[in-house]
Coordinates of C-alpha atoms and ligand atoms in Angstrom, one line a residue:
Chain A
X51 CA -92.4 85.1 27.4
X52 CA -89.2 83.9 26.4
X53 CA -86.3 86.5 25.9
X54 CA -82.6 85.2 24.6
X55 CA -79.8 87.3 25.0
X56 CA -76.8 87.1 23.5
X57 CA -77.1 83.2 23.8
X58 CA -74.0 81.1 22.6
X59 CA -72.9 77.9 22.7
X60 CA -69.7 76.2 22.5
X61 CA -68.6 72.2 22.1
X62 CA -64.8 72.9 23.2
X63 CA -63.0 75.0 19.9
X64 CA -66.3 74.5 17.8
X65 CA -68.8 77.6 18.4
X66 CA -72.2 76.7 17.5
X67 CA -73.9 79.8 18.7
X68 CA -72.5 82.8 18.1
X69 CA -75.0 85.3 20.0
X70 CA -78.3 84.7 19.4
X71 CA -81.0 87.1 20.2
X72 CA -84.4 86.5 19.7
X73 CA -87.7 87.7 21.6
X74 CA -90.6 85.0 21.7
X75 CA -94.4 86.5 23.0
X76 CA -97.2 84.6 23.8
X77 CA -98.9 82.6 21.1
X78 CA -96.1 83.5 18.5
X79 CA -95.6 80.3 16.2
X80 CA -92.1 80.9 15.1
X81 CA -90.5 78.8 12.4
X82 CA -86.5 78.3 12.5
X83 CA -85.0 77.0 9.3
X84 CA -81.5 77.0 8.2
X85 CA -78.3 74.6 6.4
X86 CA -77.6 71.8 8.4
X87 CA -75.4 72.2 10.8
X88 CA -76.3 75.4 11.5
X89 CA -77.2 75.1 14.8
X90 CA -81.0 75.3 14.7
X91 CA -81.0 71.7 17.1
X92 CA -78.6 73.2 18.9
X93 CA -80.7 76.4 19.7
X94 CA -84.1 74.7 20.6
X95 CA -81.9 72.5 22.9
X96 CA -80.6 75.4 24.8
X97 CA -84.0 77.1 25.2
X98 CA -85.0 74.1 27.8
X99 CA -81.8 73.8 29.1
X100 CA -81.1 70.3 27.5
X101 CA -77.7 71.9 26.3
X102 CA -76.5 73.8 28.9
X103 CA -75.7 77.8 27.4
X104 CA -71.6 78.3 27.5
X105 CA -72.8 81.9 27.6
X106 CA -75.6 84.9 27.5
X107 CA -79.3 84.8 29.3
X108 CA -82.5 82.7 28.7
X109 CA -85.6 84.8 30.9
X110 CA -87.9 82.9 30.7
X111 CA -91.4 83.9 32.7
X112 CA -88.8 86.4 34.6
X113 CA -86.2 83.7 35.3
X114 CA -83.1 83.3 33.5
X115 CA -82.5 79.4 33.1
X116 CA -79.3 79.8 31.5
X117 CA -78.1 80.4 34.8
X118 CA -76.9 77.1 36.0
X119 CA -77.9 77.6 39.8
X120 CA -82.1 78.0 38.6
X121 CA -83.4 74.2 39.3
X122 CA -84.3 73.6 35.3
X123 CA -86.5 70.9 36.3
X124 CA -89.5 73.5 37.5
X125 CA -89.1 75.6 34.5
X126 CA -89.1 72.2 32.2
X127 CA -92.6 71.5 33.1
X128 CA -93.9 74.6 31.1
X129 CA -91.8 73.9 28.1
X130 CA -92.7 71.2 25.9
X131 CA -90.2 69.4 23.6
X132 CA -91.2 67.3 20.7
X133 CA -88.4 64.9 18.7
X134 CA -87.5 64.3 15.6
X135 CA -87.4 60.6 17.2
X136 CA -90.7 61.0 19.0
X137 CA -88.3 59.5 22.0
X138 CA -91.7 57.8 23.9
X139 CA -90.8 55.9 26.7
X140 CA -90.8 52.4 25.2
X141 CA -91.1 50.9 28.6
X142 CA -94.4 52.7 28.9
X143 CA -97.5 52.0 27.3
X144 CA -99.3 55.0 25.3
X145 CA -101.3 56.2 28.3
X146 CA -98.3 55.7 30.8
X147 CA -96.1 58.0 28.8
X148 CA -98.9 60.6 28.8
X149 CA -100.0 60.1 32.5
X150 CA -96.4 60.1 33.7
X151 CA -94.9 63.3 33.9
X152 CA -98.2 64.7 35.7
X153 CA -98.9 62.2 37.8
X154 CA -95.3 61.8 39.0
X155 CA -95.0 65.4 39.5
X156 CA -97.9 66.4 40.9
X157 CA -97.6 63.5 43.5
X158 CA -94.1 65.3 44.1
X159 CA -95.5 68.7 45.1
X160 CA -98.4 67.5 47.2
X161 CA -95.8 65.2 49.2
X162 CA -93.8 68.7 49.5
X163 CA -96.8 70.2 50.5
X164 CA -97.6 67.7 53.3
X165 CA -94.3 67.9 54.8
X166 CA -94.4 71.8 55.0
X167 CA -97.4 71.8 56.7
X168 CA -96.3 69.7 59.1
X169 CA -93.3 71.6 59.8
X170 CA -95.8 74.5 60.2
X171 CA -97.5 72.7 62.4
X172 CA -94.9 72.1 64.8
X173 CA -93.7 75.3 64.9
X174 CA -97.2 76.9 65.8
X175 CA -96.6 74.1 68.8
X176 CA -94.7 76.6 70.0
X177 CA -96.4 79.8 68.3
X178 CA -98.3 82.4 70.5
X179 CA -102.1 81.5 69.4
X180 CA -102.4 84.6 67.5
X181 CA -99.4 84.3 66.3
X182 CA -100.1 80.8 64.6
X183 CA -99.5 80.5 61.0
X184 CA -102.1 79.0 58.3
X185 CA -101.7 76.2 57.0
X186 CA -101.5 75.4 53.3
X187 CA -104.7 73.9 51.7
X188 CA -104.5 70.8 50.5
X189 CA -107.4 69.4 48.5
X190 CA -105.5 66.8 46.5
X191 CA -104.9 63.7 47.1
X192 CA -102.8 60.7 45.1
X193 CA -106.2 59.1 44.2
X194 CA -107.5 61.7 42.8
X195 CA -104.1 63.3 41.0
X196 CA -104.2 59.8 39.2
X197 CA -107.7 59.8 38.5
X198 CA -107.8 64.0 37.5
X199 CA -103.9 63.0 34.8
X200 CA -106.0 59.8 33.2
X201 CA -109.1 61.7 32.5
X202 CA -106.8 64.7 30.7
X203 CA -104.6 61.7 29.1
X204 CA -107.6 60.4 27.7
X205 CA -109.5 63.5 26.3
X206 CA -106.1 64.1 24.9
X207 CA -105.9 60.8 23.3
X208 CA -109.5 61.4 21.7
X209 CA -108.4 64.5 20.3
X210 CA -106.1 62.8 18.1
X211 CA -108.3 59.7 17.6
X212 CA -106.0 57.4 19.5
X213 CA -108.2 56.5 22.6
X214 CA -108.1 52.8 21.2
X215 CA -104.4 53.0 21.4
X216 CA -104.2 53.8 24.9
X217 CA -103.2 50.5 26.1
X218 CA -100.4 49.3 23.9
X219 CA -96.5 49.9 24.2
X220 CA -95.1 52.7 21.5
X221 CA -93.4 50.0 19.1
X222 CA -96.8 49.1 18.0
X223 CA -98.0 52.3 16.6
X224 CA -96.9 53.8 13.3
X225 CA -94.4 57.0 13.0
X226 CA -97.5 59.4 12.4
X227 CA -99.4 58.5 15.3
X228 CA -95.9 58.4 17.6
X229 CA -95.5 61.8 16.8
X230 CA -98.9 62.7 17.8
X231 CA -98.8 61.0 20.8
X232 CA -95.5 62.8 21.4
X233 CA -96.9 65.7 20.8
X234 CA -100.1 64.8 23.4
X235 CA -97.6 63.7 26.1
X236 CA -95.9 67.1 26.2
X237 CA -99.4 69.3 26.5
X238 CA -100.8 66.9 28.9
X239 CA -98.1 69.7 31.2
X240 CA -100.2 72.1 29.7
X241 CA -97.0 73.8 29.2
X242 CA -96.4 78.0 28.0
X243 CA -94.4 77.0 25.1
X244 CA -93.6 73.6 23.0
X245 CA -90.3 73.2 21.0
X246 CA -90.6 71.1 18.5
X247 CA -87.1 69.8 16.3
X248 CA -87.4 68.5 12.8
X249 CA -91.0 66.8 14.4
X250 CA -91.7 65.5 10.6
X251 CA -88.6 64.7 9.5
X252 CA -88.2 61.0 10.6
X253 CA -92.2 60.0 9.1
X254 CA -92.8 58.7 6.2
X255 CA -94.5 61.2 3.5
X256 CA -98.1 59.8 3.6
X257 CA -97.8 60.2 7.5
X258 CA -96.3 64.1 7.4
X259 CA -100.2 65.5 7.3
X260 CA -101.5 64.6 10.0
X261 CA -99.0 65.5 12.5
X262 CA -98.7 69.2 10.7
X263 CA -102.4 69.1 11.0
X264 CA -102.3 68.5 14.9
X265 CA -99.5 71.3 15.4
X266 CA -102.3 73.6 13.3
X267 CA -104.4 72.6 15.2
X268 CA -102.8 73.9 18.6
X269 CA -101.4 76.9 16.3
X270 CA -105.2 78.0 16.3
X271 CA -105.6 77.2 20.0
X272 CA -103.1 79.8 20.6
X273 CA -100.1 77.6 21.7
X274 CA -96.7 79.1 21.9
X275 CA -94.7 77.0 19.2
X276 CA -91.2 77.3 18.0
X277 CA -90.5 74.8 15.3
X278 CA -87.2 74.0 13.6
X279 CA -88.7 72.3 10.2
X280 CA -87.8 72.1 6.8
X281 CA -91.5 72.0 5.7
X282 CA -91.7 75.5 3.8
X283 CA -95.2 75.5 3.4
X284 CA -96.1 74.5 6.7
X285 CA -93.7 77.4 7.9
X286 CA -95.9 79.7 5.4
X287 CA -98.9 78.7 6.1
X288 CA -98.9 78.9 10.3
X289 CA -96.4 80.9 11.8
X290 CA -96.5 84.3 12.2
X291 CA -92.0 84.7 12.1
X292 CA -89.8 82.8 10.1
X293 CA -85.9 82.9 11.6
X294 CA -83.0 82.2 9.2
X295 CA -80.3 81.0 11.0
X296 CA -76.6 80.3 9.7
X297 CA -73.3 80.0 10.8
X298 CA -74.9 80.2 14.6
X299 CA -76.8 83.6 14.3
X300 CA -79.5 84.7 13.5
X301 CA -79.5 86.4 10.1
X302 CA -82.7 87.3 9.3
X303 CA -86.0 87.5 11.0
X304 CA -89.5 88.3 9.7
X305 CA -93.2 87.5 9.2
X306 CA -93.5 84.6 6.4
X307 CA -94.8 86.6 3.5
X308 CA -91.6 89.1 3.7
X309 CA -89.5 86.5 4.7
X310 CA -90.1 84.4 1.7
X311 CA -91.4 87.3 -1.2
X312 CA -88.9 89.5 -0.1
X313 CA -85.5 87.6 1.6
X314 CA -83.0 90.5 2.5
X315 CA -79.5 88.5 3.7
X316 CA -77.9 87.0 0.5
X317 CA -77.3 83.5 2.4
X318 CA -80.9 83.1 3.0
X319 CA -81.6 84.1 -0.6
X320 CA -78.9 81.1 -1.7
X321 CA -80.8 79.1 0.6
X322 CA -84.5 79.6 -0.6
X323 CA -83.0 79.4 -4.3
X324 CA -82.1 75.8 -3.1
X325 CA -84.8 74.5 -1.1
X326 CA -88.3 76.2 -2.9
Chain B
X556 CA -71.4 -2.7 38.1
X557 CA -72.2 -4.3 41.6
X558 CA -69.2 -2.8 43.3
X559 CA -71.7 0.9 42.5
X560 CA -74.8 -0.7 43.1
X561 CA -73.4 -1.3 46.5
X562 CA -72.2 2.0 46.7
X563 CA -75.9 3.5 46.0
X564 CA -77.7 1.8 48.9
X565 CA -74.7 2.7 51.3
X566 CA -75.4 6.4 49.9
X567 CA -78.8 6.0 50.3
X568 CA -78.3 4.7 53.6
X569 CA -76.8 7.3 55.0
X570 CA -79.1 10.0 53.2
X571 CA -82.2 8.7 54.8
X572 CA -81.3 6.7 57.3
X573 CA -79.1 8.7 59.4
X574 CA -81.0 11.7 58.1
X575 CA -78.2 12.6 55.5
X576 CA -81.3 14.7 53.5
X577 CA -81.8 17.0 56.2
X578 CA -78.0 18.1 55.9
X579 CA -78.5 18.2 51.9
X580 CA -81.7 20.3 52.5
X581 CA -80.0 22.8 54.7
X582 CA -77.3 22.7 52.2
X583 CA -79.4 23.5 49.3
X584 CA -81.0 26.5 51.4
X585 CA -77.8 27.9 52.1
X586 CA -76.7 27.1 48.9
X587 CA -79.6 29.1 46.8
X588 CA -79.8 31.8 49.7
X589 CA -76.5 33.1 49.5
X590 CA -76.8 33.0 45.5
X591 CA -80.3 34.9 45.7
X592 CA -79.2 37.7 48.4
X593 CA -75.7 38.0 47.2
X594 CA -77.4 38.8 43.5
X595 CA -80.0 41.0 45.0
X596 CA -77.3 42.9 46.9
X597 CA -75.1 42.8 44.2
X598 CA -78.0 44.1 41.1
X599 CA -78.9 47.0 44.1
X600 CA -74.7 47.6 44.5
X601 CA -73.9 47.3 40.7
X602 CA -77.0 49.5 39.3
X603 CA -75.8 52.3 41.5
X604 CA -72.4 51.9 40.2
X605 CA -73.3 52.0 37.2
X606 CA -75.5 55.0 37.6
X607 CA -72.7 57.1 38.9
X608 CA -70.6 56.0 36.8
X609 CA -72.9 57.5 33.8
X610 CA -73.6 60.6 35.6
X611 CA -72.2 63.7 33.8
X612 CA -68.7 64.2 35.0
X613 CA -68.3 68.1 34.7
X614 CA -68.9 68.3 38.5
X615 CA -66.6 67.4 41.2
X616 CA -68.9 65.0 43.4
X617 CA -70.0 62.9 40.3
X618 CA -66.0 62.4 39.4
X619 CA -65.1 61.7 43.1
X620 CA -67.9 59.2 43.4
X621 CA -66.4 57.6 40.2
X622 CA -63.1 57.0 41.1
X623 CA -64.4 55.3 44.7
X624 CA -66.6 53.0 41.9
X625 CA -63.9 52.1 39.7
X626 CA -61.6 51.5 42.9
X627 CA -64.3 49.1 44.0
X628 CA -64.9 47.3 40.4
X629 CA -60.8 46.7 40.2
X630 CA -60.7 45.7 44.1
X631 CA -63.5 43.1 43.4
X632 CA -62.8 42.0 40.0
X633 CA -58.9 41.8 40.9
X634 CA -58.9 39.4 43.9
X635 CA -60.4 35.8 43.5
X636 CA -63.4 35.7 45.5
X637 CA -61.7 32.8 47.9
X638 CA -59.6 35.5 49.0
X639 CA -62.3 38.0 49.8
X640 CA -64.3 35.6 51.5
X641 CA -60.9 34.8 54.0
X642 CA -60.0 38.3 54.2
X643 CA -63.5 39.0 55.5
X644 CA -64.3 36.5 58.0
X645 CA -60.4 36.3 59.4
X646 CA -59.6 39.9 58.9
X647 CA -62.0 42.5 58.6
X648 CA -64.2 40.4 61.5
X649 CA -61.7 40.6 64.3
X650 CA -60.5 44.1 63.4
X651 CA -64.4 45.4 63.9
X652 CA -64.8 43.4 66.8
X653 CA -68.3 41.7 64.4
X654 CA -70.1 38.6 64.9
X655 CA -71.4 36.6 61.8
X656 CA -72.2 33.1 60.7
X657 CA -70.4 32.0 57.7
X658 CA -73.9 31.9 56.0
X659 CA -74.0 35.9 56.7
X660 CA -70.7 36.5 55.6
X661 CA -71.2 34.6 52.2
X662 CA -74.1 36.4 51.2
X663 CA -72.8 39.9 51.9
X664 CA -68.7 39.1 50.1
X665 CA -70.6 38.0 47.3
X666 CA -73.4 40.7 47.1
X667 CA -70.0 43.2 47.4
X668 CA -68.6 40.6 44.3
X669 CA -71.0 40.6 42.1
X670 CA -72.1 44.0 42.2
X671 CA -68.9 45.0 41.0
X672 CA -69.1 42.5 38.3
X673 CA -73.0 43.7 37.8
X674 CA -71.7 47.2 37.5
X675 CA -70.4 46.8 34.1
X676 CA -73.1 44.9 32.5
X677 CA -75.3 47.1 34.2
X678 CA -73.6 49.8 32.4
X679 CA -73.4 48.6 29.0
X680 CA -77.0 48.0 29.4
X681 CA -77.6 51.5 30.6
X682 CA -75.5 52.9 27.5
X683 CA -77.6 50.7 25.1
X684 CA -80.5 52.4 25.5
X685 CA -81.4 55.4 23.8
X686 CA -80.3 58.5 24.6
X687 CA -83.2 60.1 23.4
X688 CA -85.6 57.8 26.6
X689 CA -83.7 60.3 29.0
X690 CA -83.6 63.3 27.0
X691 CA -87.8 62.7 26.9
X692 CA -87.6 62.1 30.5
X693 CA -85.6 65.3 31.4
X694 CA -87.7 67.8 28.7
X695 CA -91.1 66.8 30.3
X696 CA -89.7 67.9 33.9
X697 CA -88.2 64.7 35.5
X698 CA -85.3 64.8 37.1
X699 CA -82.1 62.8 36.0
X700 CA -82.6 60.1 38.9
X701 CA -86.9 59.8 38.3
X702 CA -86.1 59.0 34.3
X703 CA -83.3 57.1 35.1
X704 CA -85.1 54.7 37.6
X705 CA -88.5 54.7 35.7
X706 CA -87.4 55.1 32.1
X707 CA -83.8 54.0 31.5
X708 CA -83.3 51.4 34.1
X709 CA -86.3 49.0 33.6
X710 CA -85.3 49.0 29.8
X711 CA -81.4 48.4 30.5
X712 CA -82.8 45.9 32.9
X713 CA -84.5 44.2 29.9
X714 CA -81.7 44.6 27.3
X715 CA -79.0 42.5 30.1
X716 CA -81.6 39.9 31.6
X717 CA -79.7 36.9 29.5
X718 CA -76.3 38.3 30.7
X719 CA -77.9 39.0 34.4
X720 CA -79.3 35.7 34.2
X721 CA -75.6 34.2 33.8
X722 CA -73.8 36.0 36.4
X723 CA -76.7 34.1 38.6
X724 CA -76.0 31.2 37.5
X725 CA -72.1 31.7 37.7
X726 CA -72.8 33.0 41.1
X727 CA -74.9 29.7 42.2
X728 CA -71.9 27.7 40.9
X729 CA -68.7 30.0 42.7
X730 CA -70.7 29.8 46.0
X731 CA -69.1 26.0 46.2
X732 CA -66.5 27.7 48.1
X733 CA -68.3 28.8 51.1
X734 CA -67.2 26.2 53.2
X735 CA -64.1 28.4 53.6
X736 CA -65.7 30.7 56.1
X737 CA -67.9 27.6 57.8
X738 CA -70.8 28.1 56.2
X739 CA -73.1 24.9 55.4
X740 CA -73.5 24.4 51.4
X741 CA -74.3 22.0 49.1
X742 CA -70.8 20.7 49.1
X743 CA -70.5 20.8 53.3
X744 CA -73.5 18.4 52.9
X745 CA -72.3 15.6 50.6
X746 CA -69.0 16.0 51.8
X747 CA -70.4 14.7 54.9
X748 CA -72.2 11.9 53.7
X749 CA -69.1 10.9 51.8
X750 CA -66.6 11.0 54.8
X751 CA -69.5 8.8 56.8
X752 CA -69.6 6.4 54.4
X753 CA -65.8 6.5 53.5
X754 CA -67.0 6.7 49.7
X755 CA -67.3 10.2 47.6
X756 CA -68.4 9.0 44.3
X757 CA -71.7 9.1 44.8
X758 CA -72.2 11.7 46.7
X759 CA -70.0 14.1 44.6
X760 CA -72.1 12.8 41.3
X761 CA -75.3 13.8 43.1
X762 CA -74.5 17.2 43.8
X763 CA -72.9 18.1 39.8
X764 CA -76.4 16.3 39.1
X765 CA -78.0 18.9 41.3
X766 CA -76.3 21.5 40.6
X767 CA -77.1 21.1 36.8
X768 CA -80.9 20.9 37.3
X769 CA -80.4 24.0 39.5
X770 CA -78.8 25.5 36.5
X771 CA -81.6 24.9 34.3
X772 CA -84.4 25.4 36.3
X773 CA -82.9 29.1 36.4
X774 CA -81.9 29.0 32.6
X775 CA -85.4 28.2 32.3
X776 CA -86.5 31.0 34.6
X777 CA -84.9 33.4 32.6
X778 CA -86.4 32.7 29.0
X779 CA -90.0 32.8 30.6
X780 CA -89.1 36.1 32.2
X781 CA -87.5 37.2 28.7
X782 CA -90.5 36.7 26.9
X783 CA -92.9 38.2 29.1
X784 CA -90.8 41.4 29.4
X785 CA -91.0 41.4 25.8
X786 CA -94.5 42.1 25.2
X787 CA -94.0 45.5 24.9
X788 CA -92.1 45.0 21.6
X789 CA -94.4 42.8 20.0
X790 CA -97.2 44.1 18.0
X791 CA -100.8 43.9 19.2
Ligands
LIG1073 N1 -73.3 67.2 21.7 C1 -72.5 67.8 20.8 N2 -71.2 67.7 21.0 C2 -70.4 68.3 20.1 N3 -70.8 68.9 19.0 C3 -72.1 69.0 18.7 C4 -73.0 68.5 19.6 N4 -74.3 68.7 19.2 C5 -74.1 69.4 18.0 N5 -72.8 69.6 17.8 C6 -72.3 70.4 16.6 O1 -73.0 71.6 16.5 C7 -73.2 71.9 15.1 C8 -74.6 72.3 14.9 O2 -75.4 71.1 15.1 P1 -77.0 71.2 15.1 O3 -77.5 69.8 15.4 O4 -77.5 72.3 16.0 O5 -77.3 71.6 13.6 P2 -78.7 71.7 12.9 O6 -78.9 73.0 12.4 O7 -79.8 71.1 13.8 O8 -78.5 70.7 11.7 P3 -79.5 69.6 11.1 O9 -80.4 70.4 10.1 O10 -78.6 68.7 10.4 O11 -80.3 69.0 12.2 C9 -72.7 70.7 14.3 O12 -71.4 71.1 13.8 C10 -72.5 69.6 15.3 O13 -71.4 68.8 15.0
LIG1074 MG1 -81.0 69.4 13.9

């Protein structure tokens, strides 16, 4: 679903990525951890675009979005991104910030819609009749795109046991459930793949559970998942590849039993030693 | 003391008796429309400004449009509005051959002022917010304008509302000088009365007194706003 190749990234002198390659398939879970600094942040920003690449390809369903003419905005929609931050939209309450993106987006296409078939139209004006051209079906309407985004925002809600929540602004919730309502608001595009960066890392420990237990949870739905994380366990438990990367490559790549019983590169081995 | 108490009733005399109030009232309307459109021009002016002037600059439109903004901001921030509102109605009128009342003119030189004025703290409001509210916008698919206008805006908005809330009211207050260009204000009005009655010190001491209670009705108008746009970081 996702090939990188030969990806690198640049901030003036200071090279971040030196070449990445990496192949991502369908419901792989992969698990990125490295040193600080590494560039692991710097990677998962790159995959959506949010960096833009200094160099190599990004195909992603077919289309390389490394490629800065490639409108990133279509291809964002089926690539979820959760923060360290949780970044919801404070000026939003929690069902706003799930509704949003859909709702907005959806209401985009049908008005696109609408206006190409009523440039189709007028051309058929001057069309030979069997020479008219169809018009596009539209069975959508604003109503119901509203109505179709609150019903998925609130099963979504439910899921994580939040539906109570629906109507109050982000500050008011705890770090644990603004993950998870982070991590709601990026499958309510029921997107291919969801990045997540360090999504633990800013919770405190008694709320670290249960957002690992929701990104299980899509792990056994079969969600595509790459996840920069320094929680080892998590990484052993769930994914199915763990990437090491250092120094902006990647330096060693393998399922989580080898990857951990068996580390081959002598920097990762320094680095287990540290962190297990 | 009875030397003012006559001066009172000959105020008084002229401001109802020959209909003074009706030249106070148009003032006042004058007064409070060119401080409300000029802000409202100048908010719409300054928040696109400040947009552009936020915009990622490794493209060649987004740095051309810059340097037109900052060109603007210095023009406008580098002239005394006085001069703007002359230049305007004796020069820039006759050169395009255009027709407008005083009243029009006002509202549009000091929409043009204060959005360049409005730019910055529109800016500084913009950059206070997070970075990661448009980084959220932009992952889940929005374009940089959408999360900008529904994301980043509204909460800039929020952050400058007390500074905002002063450039209205310094606005209200520099608008005393709109009888340059003929246009009827608060001023025009009790200047009026006091010519007609050949006595200025009451007059003039009733429009500072109203031009304080119009400061703090809007002082006012601004902390009930404040707190309501609040509610979203209070706990429930
Ligand atoms: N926007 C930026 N501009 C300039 N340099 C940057 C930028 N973002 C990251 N860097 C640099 O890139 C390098 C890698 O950063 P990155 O955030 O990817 O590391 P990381 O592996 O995620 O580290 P951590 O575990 O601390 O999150 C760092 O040296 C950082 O200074
Ligand atoms: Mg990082």
């Amino acid at each position: 679903m996702i090939d990188v190749i030969n990806l690198e990234k640049h901030f003036g002198d200071n090279k971040v990525l030196n070449g990445i390659d990496v192949t991502i398939n369908k419901g792989d879970i992969v698990v990125v951890i490295g040193p600080s600094g590494s560039g692991k942040s710097t990677f998962l920003r790159c995959l959506n675009c949010m960096e833009d690449p200094t160099g190599g390809q990004i195909i992603f369903n077919g289309v390389d979005i490394a490629d800065l003419k490639v409108d990133i905005n279509v291809h964002r929609r089926h690539m979820g991104m959760v923060f360290q931050h949780f970044n919801l939209f404070n000026n939003k309450t929690v069902l706003q910030n799930i509704m949003l993106a859909p709702v907005h987006l959806n209401c985009k296409d049908l008005k696109k819609a609408k206006r190409k078939n009523a440039r189709t139209k007028f051309a058929n004006l001057f069309r030979s009749s069997g020479n008219k051209k169809p018009l596009q079906e539209i069975t959508e309407t604003k109503a119901s795109i509203i109505e179709n985004a609150r019903t998925q925002a609130m099963e979504l809600l439910s899921r994580i046991g939040l539906e109570d929540k629906a109507d109050v602004y982000p500050s008011t919730l705890s770090g644990g459930q603004k993950q998870r309502v982070a991590i709601v608001r990026s499958l309510a595009m029921n997107p291919d793949v969801i990045l997540f960066d360090e999504p633990t890392s800013a919770l405190d420990p008694e709320m670290v559970g249960e957002v690992l237990d929701l990104m299980k949870a899509l792990a056994k739905d079969g969600m595509t998942m790459i996840i920069v994380t320094h929680e080892m366990g998590f990484a052993r438990e769930v994914a199915n590849r763990v990437l090491f990367i250092d120094e902006g490559q990647i330096l060693e790549s393998a399922p989580p039993d080898e990857f951990f019983a068996h580390p081959k590169n002598p920097r990762l081995k320094d680095f287990l030693s540290k962190v297990l | 003391m009875d030397n003012f108490i006559q001066k009172i009733e000959k105020f008084i005399e002229i401001l109802i008796d020959h209909k003074g109030y009706i030249k106070v009232l148009e003032g006042l309307k004058n007064t409070l429309l060119i401080a409300v459109l000029g802000l409202i021009i100048g908010i719409v002016i300054g928040t696109v400004i400040a947009t552009i002037r936020v915009l990622p600059k490794y493209k060649v439109l987004p740095r051309v449009l810059n340097t037109i903004c900052s060109l603007y901001v210095a023009l406008f921030r580098g002239t005394p509005v006085v001069v703007q509102l002359l230049v305007f109605y004796y020069v820039m009128l006759p050169l395009w051959n255009a027709h407008m009342t005083g009243v029009q003119v006002a509202i549009l030189v000091f929409g043009l002022n204060s959005g360049a004025y409005i730019s910055e703290i529109m800016r500084s409001g913009i950059l206070s917010v997070d970075q990661g509210q448009m980084e959220a916008g932009r992952a889940v698919g929005l374009s940089f304008g959408t999360t900008m206008i529904k994301i980043v805006i509204p909460q800039a908005v929020k952050n400058i509302l007390p500074t905002l809330g002063n450039e209205f009211i310094a606005l209200i207050k520099e608008t005393s000088v709109v009888s340059f260009v003929g246009a009827a204000d608060l001023y025009v009005a009790f200047n009026y009365i006091g010519s007609n009655s050949y006595e200025f010190m009451v007059p003039y001491l009733t429009m500072a007194i109203i031009y304080i209670i119009l400061v703090l009705i809007i002082s006012l108008g601004i902390k009930i706003m404040e707190r309501s746009l609040r509610k979203s970081d209070r706990r429930h």
